[in-house]
């Protein structure tokens, strides 16, 4: 995939998946504005890219506020003359069950993921529409947003909201030829290391230098950050011109297309439903499962 001439912003690119996205986009020829709240991390990533002959500029700032979003777009335009791709990847976890989750836990996660995606996408689109050559919004969701997950009220809400925004913006931006898709990644990172079921597997793989077991790469769909970066490069490229409004999963050996919520069973009652009539009619279809397995 040749991204020569394209300019991308990747938020949360100081380590983990964001770093892999930035490095893969740069390796494919794009100039990249790399952002992270961790100034040292993001400076190292920019240096690693430029040391390899790529083009990268670091912006250390917290995603969430509009001022950061504007600064990222202004940096892309000032340094590289345009903006083609916005990847909203920055993220944090503050896991607690509902009855123990504080206002701060809730607000911090919503601020980085949901508000950060909104402000960065809005700033990018203002420029892309004026530029008049289309563009790409690549939003980062999560299996937790698609299914719900124990202890992740804040995170699941933010990640589900991000997919809802992708569908909404795909409609609003079709005329401007800006495609909008949500990526649903799974990869071994510092974030997944905090999940007990994955921690031991990741440590074993690092200790032995062996890839994660085939079953993990296929059934759990979890592998390396580089596995996920391939999808970001594809979505950034001209080859994905016709793809918009989708939630696309990737991890390990698995690539998947998530379905969108739809009415799967419908009944009608003449003149409307009473509570008693609903009780008599229920269930009207096979109940849905929920939660990340
Ligand atoms: N790792 C997975 O399996 C997985 C699964 C689903 C979704 N995701 C999502 O992918 C993204 C990256 O996850 P990761 O596993 O690489 O996590 P990570 O914790 O390794 O990296 C996240 C990066 O975001 C940065 N960051 C945090 N708050 C920020 C802010 N306000 N502004 C700018 N940067 C900020 C952190 O400093 C860090 O460098 C997140 O949005 C995460 O929710 C990851």
PDB file of C-alpha atoms and ligand atoms in Angstrom, residues 12 14-17 35-38 61-63 89-92 112-113 140-143 155 159 185-187 189-192, ligand 1:
ATOM      1  CA  UNK A  12      -1.963   8.003  21.686  1.00  0.00           C
ATOM      2  CA  UNK A  14       3.656   7.004  22.311  1.00  0.00           C
ATOM      3  CA  UNK A  15       3.470   3.227  22.730  1.00  0.00           C
ATOM      4  CA  UNK A  16       1.320   0.157  22.035  1.00  0.00           C
ATOM      5  CA  UNK A  17      -1.097   0.091  19.129  1.00  0.00           C
ATOM      6  CA  UNK A  35       0.543  12.582  19.608  1.00  0.00           C
ATOM      7  CA  UNK A  36       0.641  11.327  23.164  1.00  0.00           C
ATOM      8  CA  UNK A  37       0.251  12.712  26.663  1.00  0.00           C
ATOM      9  CA  UNK A  38       3.589  10.984  27.389  1.00  0.00           C
ATOM     10  CA  UNK A  61      -0.643  17.030  24.671  1.00  0.00           C
ATOM     11  CA  UNK A  62      -3.697  15.386  26.217  1.00  0.00           C
ATOM     12  CA  UNK A  63      -6.423  14.416  23.757  1.00  0.00           C
ATOM     13  CA  UNK A  89      -6.454   5.910  19.206  1.00  0.00           C
ATOM     14  CA  UNK A  90      -5.559   7.556  22.554  1.00  0.00           C
ATOM     15  CA  UNK A  91      -7.084   5.705  25.467  1.00  0.00           C
ATOM     16  CA  UNK A  92      -7.061   4.832  29.146  1.00  0.00           C
ATOM     17  CA  UNK A 112     -10.165  10.732  26.448  1.00  0.00           C
ATOM     18  CA  UNK A 113     -12.074   8.194  24.336  1.00  0.00           C
ATOM     19  CA  UNK A 140     -10.762   3.024  17.524  1.00  0.00           C
ATOM     20  CA  UNK A 141     -13.463   1.045  19.320  1.00  0.00           C
ATOM     21  CA  UNK A 142     -13.246  -2.198  21.332  1.00  0.00           C
ATOM     22  CA  UNK A 143     -15.014  -5.545  21.759  1.00  0.00           C
ATOM     23  CA  UNK A 155     -15.063   2.226  28.662  1.00  0.00           C
ATOM     24  CA  UNK A 159     -16.379   2.618  22.800  1.00  0.00           C
ATOM     25  CA  UNK A 185      -8.688  -4.278  17.715  1.00  0.00           C
ATOM     26  CA  UNK A 186      -7.263  -6.903  20.052  1.00  0.00           C
ATOM     27  CA  UNK A 187      -3.499  -7.041  20.682  1.00  0.00           C
ATOM     28  CA  UNK A 189      -0.120  -4.282  24.909  1.00  0.00           C
ATOM     29  CA  UNK A 190       0.356  -2.638  28.296  1.00  0.00           C
ATOM     30  CA  UNK A 191      -3.435  -2.175  28.314  1.00  0.00           C
ATOM     31  CA  UNK A 192      -4.296  -5.863  27.716  1.00  0.00           C
TER      32      UNK A 192
HETATM   33  N1  LIG B   1      -4.913  -3.587  23.271  1.00  0.00           N
HETATM   34  C1  LIG B   1      -6.107  -4.065  22.933  1.00  0.00           C
HETATM   35  O1  LIG B   1      -6.313  -5.293  22.824  1.00  0.00           O
HETATM   36  C2  LIG B   1      -7.240  -3.137  22.658  1.00  0.00           C
HETATM   37  C3  LIG B   1      -8.515  -3.683  22.470  1.00  0.00           C
HETATM   38  C4  LIG B   1      -9.569  -2.845  22.173  1.00  0.00           C
HETATM   39  C5  LIG B   1      -9.357  -1.492  22.051  1.00  0.00           C
HETATM   40  N2  LIG B   1      -8.112  -0.970  22.269  1.00  0.00           N
HETATM   41  C6  LIG B   1      -7.963   0.465  22.134  1.00  0.00           C
HETATM   42  O2  LIG B   1      -6.805   0.756  21.363  1.00  0.00           O
HETATM   43  C7  LIG B   1      -6.227   1.993  21.814  1.00  0.00           C
HETATM   44  C8  LIG B   1      -4.759   1.775  22.177  1.00  0.00           C
HETATM   45  O3  LIG B   1      -4.679   0.785  23.178  1.00  0.00           O
HETATM   46  P1  LIG B   1      -3.293   0.162  23.668  1.00  0.00           P
HETATM   47  O4  LIG B   1      -3.604  -1.242  24.063  1.00  0.00           O
HETATM   48  O5  LIG B   1      -2.208   0.445  22.692  1.00  0.00           O
HETATM   49  O6  LIG B   1      -3.083   0.984  25.025  1.00  0.00           O
HETATM   50  P2  LIG B   1      -1.775   1.614  25.705  1.00  0.00           P
HETATM   51  O7  LIG B   1      -2.185   1.927  27.097  1.00  0.00           O
HETATM   52  O8  LIG B   1      -0.590   0.748  25.482  1.00  0.00           O
HETATM   53  O9  LIG B   1      -1.567   2.953  24.855  1.00  0.00           O
HETATM   54  C9  LIG B   1      -2.452   4.045  24.956  1.00  0.00           C
HETATM   55  C10 LIG B   1      -1.670   5.301  24.717  1.00  0.00           C
HETATM   56  O10 LIG B   1      -2.565   6.404  24.804  1.00  0.00           O
HETATM   57  C11 LIG B   1      -1.920   7.426  25.534  1.00  0.00           C
HETATM   58  N3  LIG B   1      -2.896   8.322  26.129  1.00  0.00           N
HETATM   59  C12 LIG B   1      -3.681   8.128  27.207  1.00  0.00           C
HETATM   60  N4  LIG B   1      -4.427   9.197  27.453  1.00  0.00           N
HETATM   61  C13 LIG B   1      -4.111  10.111  26.491  1.00  0.00           C
HETATM   62  C14 LIG B   1      -4.568  11.429  26.196  1.00  0.00           C
HETATM   63  N5  LIG B   1      -5.512  12.044  26.929  1.00  0.00           N
HETATM   64  N6  LIG B   1      -4.033  12.061  25.138  1.00  0.00           N
HETATM   65  C15 LIG B   1      -3.078  11.469  24.378  1.00  0.00           C
HETATM   66  N7  LIG B   1      -2.602  10.238  24.620  1.00  0.00           N
HETATM   67  C16 LIG B   1      -3.127   9.559  25.660  1.00  0.00           C
HETATM   68  C17 LIG B   1      -1.094   6.696  26.574  1.00  0.00           C
HETATM   69  O11 LIG B   1      -0.077   7.531  27.115  1.00  0.00           O
HETATM   70  C18 LIG B   1      -0.572   5.539  25.754  1.00  0.00           C
HETATM   71  O12 LIG B   1       0.644   5.849  25.120  1.00  0.00           O
HETATM   72  C19 LIG B   1      -7.097   2.464  22.977  1.00  0.00           C
HETATM   73  O13 LIG B   1      -8.092   3.343  22.494  1.00  0.00           O
HETATM   74  C20 LIG B   1      -7.745   1.170  23.442  1.00  0.00           C
HETATM   75  O14 LIG B   1      -8.939   1.406  24.131  1.00  0.00           O
HETATM   76  C21 LIG B   1      -7.056  -1.764  22.576  1.00  0.00           C
END
